[in-house]
XYZ file of N, CA and C in Angstrom:
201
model
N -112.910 -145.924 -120.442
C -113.649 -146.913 -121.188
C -115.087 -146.429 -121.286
N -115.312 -146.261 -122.311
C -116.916 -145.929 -122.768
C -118.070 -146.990 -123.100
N -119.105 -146.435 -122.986
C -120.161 -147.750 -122.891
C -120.765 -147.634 -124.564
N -120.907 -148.674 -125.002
C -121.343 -148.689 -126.222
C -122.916 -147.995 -126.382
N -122.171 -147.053 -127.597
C -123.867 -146.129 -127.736
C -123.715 -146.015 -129.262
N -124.919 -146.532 -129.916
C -124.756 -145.642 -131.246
C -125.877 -144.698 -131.711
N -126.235 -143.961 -130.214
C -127.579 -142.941 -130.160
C -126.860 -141.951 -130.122
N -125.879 -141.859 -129.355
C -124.977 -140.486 -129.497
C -123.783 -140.397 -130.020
N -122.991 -138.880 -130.442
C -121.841 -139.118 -130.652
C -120.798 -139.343 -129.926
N -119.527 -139.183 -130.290
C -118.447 -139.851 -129.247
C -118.391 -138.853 -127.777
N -118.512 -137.876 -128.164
C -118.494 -136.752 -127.274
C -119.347 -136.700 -126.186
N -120.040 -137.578 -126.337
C -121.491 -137.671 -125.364
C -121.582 -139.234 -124.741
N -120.437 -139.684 -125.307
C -120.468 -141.408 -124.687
C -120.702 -141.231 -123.327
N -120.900 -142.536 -122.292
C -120.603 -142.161 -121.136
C -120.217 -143.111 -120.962
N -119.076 -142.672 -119.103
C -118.237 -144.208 -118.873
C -119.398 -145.263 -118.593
N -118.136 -146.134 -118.784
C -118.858 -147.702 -118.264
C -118.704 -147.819 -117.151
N -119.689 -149.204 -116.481
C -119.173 -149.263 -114.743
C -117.481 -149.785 -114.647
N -116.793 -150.449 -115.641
C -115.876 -150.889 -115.676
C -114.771 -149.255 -115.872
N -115.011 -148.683 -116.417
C -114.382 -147.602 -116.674
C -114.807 -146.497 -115.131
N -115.904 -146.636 -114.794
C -115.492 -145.860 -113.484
C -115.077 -146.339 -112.274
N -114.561 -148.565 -112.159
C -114.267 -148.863 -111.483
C -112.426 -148.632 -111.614
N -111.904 -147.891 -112.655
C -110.690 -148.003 -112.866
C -110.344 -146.378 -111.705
N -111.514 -145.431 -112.684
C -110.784 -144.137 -112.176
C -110.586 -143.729 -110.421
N -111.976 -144.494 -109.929
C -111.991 -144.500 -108.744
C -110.581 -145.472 -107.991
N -110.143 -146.476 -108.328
C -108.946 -146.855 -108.524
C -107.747 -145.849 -108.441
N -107.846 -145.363 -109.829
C -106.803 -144.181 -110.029
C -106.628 -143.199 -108.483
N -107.784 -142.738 -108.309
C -107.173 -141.883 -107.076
C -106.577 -142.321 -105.814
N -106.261 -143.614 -105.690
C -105.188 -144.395 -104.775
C -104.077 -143.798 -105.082
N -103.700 -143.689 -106.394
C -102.160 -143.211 -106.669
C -101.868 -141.632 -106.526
N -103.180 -141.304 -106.088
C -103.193 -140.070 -105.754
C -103.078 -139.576 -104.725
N -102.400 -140.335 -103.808
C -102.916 -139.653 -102.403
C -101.261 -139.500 -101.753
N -101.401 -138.639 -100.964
C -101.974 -138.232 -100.179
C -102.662 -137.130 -100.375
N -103.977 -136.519 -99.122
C -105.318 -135.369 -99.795
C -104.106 -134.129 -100.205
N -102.772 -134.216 -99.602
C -102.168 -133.119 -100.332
C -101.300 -132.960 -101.417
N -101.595 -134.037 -102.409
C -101.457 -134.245 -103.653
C -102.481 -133.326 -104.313
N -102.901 -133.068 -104.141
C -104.351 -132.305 -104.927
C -104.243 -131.423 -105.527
N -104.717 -131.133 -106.892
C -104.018 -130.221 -108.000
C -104.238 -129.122 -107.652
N -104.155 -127.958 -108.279
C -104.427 -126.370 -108.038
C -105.890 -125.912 -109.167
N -105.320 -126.986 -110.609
C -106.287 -126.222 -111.675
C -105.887 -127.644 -112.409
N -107.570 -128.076 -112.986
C -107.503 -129.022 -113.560
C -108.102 -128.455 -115.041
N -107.702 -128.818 -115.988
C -108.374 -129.155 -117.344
C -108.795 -129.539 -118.124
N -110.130 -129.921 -118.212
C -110.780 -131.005 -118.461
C -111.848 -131.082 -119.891
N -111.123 -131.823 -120.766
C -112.342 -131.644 -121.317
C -113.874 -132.093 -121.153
N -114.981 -131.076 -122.245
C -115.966 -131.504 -121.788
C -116.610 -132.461 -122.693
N -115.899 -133.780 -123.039
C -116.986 -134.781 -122.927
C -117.060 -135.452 -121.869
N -118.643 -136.601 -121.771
C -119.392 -136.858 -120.638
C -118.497 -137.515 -120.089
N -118.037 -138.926 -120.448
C -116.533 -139.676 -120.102
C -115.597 -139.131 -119.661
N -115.450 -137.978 -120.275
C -113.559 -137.579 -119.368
C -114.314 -136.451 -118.423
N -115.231 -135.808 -117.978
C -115.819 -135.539 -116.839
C -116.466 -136.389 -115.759
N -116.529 -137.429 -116.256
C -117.407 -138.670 -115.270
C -116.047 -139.274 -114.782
N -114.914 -138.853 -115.612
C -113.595 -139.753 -115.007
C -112.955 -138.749 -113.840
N -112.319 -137.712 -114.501
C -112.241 -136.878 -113.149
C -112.763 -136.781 -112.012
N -114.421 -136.395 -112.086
C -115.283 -136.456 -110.630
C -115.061 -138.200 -109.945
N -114.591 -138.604 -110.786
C -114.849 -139.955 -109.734
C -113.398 -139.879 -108.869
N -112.008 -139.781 -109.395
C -110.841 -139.686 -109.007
C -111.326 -138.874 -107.627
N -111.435 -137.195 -108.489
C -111.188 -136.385 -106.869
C -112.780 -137.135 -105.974
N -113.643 -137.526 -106.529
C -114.489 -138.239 -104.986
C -113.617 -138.676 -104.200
N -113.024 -139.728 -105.061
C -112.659 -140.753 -104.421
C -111.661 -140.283 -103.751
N -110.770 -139.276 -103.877
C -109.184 -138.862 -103.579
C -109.810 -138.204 -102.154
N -111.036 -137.447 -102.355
C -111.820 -136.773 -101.152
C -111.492 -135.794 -101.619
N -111.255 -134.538 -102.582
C -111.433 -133.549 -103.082
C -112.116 -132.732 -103.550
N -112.137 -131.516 -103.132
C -113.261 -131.022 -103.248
C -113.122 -129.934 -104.662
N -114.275 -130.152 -105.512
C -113.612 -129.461 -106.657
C -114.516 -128.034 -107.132
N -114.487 -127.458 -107.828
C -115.092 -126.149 -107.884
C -115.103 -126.247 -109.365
N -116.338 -126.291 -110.115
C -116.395 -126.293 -111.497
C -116.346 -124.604 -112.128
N -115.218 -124.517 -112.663
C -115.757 -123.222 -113.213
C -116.509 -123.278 -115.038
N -117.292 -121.884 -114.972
C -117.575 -122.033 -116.566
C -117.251 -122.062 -117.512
């Protein structure tokens, strides 16, 4: 869930607090810590990177951004 912006484009939205109270959520269904992926793919808008980092926080994962 994205926060209403009409300064930027969609690509640059960012989540809402409601939208990062879900993902942090999400990583409940993630557990146990050895559920934890190998290689994630993510795209890069701000939202679906603000959604991931919140999951693995929350999952307690530690992630390694590559370029």
């Amino acid at each position: 869930e994205a926060l209403p912006d009409l300064q930027h484009d969609d690509h640059a939205r960012a989540l809402s607090p409601h939208g990062l109270e879900v993902a942090t959520r999400q990583a409940q269904w993630l557990q146990p810590p050895q559920a934890q992926p190998d290689l994630v793919l993510c795209s890069t808008a701000t939202r679906t990177r603000q959604t991931w980092e919140a999951v693995a926080d929350a999952a307690g994962w530690a992630c390694e951004r590559l370029p």
